[in-house]
Coordinates of C-alpha atoms and ligand atoms in Angstrom, one line a residue:
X363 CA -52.5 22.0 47.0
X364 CA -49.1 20.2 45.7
X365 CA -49.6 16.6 45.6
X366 CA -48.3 14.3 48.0
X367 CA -45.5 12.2 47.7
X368 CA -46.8 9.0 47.2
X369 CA -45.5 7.5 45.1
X370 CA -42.4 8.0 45.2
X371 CA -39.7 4.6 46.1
X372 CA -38.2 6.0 49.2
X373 CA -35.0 3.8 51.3
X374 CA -33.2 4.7 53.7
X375 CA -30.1 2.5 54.1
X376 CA -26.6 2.5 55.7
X377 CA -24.5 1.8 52.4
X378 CA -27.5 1.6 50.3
X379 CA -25.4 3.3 47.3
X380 CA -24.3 -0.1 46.5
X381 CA -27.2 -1.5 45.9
X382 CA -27.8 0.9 42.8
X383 CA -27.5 -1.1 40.1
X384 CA -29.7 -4.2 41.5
X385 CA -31.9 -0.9 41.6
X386 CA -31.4 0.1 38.1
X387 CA -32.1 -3.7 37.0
X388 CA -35.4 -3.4 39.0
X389 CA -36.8 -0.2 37.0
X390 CA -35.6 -1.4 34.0
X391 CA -32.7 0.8 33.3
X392 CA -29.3 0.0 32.2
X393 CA -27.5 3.4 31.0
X394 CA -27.6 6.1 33.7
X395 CA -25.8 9.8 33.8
X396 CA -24.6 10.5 37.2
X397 CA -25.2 13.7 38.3
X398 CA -23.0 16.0 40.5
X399 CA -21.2 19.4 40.8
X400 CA -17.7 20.4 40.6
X401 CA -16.7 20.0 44.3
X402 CA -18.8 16.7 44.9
X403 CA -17.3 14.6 41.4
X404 CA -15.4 12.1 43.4
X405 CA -19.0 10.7 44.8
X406 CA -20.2 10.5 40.9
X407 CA -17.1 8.7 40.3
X408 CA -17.6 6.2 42.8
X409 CA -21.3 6.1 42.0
X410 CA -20.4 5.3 38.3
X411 CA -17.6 2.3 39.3
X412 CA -20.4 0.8 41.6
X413 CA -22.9 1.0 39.1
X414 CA -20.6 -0.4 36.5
X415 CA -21.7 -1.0 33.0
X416 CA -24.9 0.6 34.2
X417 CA -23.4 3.9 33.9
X418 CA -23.1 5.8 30.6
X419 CA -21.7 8.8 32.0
X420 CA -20.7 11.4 34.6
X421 CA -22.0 15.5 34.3
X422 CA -20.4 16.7 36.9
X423 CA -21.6 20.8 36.6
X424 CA -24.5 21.0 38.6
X425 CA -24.8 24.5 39.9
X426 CA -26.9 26.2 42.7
X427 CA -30.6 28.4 41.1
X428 CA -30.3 25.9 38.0
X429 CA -29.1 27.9 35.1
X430 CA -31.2 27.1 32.3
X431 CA -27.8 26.6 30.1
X432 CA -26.1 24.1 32.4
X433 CA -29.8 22.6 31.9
X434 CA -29.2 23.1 28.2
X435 CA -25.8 21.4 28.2
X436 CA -26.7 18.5 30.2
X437 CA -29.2 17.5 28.4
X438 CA -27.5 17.9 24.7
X439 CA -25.0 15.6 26.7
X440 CA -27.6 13.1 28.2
X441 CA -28.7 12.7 24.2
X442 CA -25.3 12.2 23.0
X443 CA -24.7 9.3 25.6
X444 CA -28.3 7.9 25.1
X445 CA -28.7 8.4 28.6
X446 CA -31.8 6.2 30.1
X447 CA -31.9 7.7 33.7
X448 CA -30.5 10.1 36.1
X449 CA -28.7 9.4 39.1
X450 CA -28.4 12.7 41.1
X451 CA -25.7 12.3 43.9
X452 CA -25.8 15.8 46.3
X453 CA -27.7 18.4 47.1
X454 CA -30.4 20.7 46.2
X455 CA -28.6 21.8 43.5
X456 CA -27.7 18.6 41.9
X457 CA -31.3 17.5 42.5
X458 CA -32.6 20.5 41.3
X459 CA -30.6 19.8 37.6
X460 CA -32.0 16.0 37.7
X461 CA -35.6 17.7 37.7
X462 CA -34.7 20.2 34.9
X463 CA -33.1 17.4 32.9
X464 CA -36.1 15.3 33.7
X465 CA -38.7 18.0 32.5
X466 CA -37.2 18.3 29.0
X467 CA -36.6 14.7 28.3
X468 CA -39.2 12.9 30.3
X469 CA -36.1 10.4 31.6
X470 CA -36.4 8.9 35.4
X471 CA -34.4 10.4 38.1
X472 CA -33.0 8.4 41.2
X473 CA -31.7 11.2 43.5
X474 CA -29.2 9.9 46.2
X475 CA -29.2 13.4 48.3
X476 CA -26.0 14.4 50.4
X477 CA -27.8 17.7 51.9
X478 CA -31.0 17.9 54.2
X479 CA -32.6 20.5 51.3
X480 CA -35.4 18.1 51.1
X481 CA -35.6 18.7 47.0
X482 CA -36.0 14.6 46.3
X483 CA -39.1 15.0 48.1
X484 CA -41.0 18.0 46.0
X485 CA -42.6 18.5 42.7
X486 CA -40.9 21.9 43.1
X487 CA -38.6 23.2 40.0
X488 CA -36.5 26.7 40.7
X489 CA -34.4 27.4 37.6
X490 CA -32.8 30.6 36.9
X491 CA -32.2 33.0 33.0
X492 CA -30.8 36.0 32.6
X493 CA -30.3 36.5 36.6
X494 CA -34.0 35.5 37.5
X495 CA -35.0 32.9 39.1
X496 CA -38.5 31.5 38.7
X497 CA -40.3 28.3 40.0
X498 CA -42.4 25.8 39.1
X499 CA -44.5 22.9 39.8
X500 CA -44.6 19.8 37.9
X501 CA -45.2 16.1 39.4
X502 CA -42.8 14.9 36.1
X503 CA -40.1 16.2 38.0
X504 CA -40.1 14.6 41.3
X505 CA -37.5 11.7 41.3
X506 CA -39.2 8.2 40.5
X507 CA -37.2 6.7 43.3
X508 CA -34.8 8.4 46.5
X509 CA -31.6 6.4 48.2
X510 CA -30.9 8.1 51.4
X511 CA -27.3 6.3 52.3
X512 CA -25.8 8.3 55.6
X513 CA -22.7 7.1 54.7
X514 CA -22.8 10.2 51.7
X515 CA -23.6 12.9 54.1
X516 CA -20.9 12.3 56.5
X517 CA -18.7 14.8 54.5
X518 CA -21.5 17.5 55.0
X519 CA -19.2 19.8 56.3
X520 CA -20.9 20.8 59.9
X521 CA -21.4 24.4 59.1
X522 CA -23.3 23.1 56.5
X523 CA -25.0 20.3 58.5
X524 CA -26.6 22.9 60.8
X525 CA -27.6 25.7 58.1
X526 CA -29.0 22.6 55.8
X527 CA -30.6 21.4 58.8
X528 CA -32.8 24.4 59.9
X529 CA -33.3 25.3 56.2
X530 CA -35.2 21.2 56.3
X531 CA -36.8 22.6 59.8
X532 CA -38.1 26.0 57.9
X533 CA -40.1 23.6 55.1
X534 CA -41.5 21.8 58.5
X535 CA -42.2 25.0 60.5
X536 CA -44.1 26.8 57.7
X537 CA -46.2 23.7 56.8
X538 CA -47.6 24.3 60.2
X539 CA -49.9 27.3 59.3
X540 CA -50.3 26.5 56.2
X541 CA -53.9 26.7 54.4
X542 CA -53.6 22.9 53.3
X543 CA -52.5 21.8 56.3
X544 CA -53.9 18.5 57.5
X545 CA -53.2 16.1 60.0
X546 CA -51.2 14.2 58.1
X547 CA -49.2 16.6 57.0
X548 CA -48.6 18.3 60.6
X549 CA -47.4 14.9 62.0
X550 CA -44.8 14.8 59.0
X551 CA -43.8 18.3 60.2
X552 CA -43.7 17.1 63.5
X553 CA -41.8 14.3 63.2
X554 CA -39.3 16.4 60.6
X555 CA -38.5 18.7 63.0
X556 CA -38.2 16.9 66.4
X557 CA -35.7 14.3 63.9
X558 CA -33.5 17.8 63.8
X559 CA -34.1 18.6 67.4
X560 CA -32.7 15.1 68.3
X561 CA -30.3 14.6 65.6
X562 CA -28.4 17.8 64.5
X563 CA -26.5 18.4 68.4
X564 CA -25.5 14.5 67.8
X565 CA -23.7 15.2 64.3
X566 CA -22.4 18.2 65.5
X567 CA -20.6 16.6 68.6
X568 CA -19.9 13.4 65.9
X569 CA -20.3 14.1 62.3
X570 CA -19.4 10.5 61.2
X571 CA -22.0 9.0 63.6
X572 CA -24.3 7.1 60.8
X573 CA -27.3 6.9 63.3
X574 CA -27.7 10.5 63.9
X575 CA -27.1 11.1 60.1
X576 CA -29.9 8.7 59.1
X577 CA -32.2 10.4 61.8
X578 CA -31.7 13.4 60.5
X579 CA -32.2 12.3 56.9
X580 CA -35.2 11.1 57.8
X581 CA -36.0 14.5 59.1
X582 CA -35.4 15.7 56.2
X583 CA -37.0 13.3 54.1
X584 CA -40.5 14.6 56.3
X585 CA -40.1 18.0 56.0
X586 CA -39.4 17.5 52.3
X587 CA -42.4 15.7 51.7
X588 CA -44.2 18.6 53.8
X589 CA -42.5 21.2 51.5
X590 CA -43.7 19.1 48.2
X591 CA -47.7 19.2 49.6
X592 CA -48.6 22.2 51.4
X593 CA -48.1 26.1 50.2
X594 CA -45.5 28.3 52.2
X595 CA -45.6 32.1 53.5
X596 CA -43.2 34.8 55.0
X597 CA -40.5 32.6 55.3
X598 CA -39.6 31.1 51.9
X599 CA -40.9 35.0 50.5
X600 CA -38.4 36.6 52.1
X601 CA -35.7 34.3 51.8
X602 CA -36.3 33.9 48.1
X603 CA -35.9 37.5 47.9
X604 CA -32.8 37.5 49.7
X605 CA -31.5 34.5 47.4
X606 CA -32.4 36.3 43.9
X607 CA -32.5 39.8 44.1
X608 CA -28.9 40.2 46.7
X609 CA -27.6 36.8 45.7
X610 CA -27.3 35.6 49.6
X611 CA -26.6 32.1 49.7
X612 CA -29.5 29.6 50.1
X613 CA -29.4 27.8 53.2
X614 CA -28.0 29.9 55.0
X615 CA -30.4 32.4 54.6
X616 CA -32.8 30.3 55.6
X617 CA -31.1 29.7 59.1
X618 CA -31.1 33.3 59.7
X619 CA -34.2 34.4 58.9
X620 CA -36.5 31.5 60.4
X621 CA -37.0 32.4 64.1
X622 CA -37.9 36.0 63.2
X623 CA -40.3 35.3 60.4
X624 CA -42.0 32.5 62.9
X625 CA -42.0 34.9 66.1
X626 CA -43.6 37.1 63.5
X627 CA -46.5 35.0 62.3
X628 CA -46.6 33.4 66.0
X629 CA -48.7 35.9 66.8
X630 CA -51.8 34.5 64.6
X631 CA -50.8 30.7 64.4
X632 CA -49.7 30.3 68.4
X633 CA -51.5 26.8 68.5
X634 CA -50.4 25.6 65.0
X635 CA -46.6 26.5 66.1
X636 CA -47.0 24.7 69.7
X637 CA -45.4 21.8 68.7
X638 CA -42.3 23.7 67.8
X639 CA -41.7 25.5 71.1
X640 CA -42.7 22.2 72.8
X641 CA -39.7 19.7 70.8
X642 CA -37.7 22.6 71.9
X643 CA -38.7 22.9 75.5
X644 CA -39.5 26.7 75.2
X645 CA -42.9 28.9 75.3
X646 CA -42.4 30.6 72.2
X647 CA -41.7 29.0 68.8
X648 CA -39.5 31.9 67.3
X649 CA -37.4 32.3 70.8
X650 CA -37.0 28.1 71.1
X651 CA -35.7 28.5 67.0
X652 CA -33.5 31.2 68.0
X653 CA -32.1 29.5 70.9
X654 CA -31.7 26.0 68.6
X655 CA -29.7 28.0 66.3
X656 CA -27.4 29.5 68.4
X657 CA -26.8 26.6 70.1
X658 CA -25.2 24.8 67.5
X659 CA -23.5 27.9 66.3
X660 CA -25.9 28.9 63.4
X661 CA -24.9 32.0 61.4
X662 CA -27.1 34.5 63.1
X663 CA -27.0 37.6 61.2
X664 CA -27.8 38.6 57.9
X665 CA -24.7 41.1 57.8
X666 CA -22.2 38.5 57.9
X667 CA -23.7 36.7 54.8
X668 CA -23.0 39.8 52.6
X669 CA -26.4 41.9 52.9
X670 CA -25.7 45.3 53.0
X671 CA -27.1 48.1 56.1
X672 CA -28.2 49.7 53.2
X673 CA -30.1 46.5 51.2
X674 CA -32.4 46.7 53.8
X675 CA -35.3 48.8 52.9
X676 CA -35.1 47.7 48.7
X677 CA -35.2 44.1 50.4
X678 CA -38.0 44.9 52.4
X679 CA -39.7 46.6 49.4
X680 CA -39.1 43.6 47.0
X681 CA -40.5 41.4 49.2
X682 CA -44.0 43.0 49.8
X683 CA -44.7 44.2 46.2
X684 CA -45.9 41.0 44.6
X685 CA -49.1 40.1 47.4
X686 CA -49.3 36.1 48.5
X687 CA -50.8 34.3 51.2
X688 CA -49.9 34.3 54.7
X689 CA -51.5 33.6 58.1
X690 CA -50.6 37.5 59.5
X691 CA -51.2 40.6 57.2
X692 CA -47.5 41.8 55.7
X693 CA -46.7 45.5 55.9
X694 CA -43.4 47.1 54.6
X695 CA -42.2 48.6 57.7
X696 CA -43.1 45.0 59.4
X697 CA -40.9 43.3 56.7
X698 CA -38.4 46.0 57.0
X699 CA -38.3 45.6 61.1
X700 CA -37.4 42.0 60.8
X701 CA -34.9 42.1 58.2
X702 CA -33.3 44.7 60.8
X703 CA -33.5 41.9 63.5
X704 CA -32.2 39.4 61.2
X705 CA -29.7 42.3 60.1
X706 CA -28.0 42.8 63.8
X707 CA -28.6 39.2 64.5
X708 CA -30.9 40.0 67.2
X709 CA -33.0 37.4 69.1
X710 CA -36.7 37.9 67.2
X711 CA -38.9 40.6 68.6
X712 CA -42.0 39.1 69.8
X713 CA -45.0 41.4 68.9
Ligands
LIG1989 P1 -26.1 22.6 47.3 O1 -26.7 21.4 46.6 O2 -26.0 23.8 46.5 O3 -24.7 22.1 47.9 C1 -23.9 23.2 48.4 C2 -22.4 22.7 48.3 O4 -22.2 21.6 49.2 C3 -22.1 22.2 46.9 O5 -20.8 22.5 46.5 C4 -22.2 20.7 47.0 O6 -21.4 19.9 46.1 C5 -21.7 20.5 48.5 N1 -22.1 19.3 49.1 C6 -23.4 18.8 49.1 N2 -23.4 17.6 49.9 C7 -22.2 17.4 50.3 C8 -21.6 16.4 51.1 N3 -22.3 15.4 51.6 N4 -20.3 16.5 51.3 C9 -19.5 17.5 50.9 N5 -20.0 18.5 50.1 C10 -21.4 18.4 49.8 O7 -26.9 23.0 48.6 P2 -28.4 22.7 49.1 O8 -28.7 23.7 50.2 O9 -28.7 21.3 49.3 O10 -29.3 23.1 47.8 C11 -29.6 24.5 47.5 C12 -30.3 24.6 46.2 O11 -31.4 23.7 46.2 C13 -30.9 26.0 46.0 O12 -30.8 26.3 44.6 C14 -32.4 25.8 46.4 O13 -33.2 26.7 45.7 C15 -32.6 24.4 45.9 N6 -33.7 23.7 46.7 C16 -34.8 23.4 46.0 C17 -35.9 22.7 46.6 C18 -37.1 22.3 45.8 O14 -38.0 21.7 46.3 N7 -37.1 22.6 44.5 C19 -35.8 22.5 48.0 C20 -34.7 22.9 48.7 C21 -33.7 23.5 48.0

């Protein structure tokens, strides 16, 4: 089992960004390197004036899979301005290159996250060489403290809201069945995913409403934390498949995918996935996902993210030739026959 988040310093805070360098005094810290990517350098700019003379610098080339030579770069930088911390400002990706940092120079990451990837909240490390991606699991690199401020996550553009959203839900929904799965945990799913249920149709019909951003931040906070403790299945298989080996971007993919690969696996885990087709106010978990998805406009099909007709059987391949755990038995042509729903954009086939 992953360990739990415990103890991890965790706020969640309307403006809280500007209470970063009190922050920084607290932990002892006085020369941080604000973290971002290309698109998002305006927030580590105004991270960096808030901050002050706390800040020591600004790498602002955070990419998505972690390349281990932005990794590289960063931290020959983070040397040569005797960095003490990191703040990360975005998403997964930015979080993702505060953990890399992290692991090769042991220095403390605050993560401030702008998505609903849920990153902050894991021991989980995906970095990428030569074109292949690989993963893995270190407590060093979950942040030493998180600052969820709604007022960053306004500018989530809503096609991204919603695909970030049910990529948080997925974390939640596969935690269910999972083999470590305790009470504990389920209730953190729970709550994860009925904060999406509630909070996503409110940002979409208001994306500067602050509540409904900090509900669903919390949401994603939980099914974060879920992702970070228990082990996944079908769902993060497949979808990490369809990430390295066609290059289909990440969250995305995840909104596609997730009510076929839980109508699949409904079959063995009906009671565990309950609570899902309950928040929803459906009988079947992978139908009420579906639904969800379409209702707030969700890409729904796998051929209008760039996979190919003809990607479909080496996908399905791919993705069943290295065995793991998961709560139904995995064939190829059961792979193959959902990646064809997904394909068409079908609702899930319930079997
Ligand atoms: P991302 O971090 O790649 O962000 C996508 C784009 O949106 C970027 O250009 C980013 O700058 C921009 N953006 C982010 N927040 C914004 C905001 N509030 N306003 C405007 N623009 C904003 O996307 P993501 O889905 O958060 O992260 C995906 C990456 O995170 C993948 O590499 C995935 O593997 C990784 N991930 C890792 C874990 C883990 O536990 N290790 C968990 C989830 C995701």
């Amino acid at each position: 089992m992953l360990d739990a988040p415990l103890k991890q310093n965790v706020q969640f805070k309307i403006g809280s960004r500007h209470r970063l360098g009190e922050i920084l005094d607290d932990m002892g810290l006085s020369r941080a390197m604000v973290l971002t990517t290309a698109e998002q350098s305006n927030a580590a700019h105004e991270i960096a004036s808030i901050i002050g003379g706390h800040a020591a610098g600004i790498y602002s080339r955070a990419t998505m899979h972690t390349p281990v030579e932005v990794t590289r770069d960063a931290v020959a930088h983070a040397r040569e301005i005797n960095a003490d911390c990191l703040i990360a400002v975005g998403g997964g990706s930015t979080i993702g290159l505060g953990k890399a940092i992290t692991l090769n120079t042991a220095l403390p990451q605050i993560a401030v996250p702008t998505t609903y990837a849920g990153s902050e909240a894991t021991p989980i490390l995906g970095q990428t060489e030569n074109g292949i991606k690989t993963t893995l699991i270190d407590a060093k690199v979950r942040p030493t403290a998180v600052l969820y401020d709604s007022e960053l996550v306004t500018s989530l553009p809503i096609s991204m809201s919603v695909t970030s959203g049910l990529n948080a839900i997925a974390h939640a929904a596969e935690g269910l069945y999972a083999r470590e799965a305790t009470k504990a945990t389920r209730e953190l799913a729970v709550n994860g995913i009925r904060a999406f249920a509630d909070g996503l149709p409110k940002v979409l019909q208001d994306p500067q409403n602050l509540q409904a951003r900090e509900h669903t931040l919390r949401g994603a906070w939980a099914c974060g934390a879920v992702l970070g403790t228990v082990g996944m299945a079908l769902h993060h298989k497949l979808c990490h498949t369809l990430g390295g080996s066609f290059n289909l971007p990440h969250a995305e993919t995840h909104a596609i995918i997730l009510p076929h690969a839980i109508a699949f696996n409904e079959a063995v885990a009906k009671a565990e996935l309950a609570p899902v087709a309950q928040i929803f106010g459906d009988i079947k978990a992978g139908t009420a996902l579906w639904t969800f998805a379409k209702s707030l406009s969700a890409p729904m099909r796998l051929a209008d993210i760039g996979l190919l007709e003809t990607d479909l059987e080496r996908a399905a391949q791919i993705a069943t030739e290295k065995p793991y755990w998961n709560p139904r038995d995995i064939t190829k042509d059961a792979i193959l026959n959902i990646l064809k729903q997904a394909w068409a954009g079908h609702p899930p086939e319930l079997t």
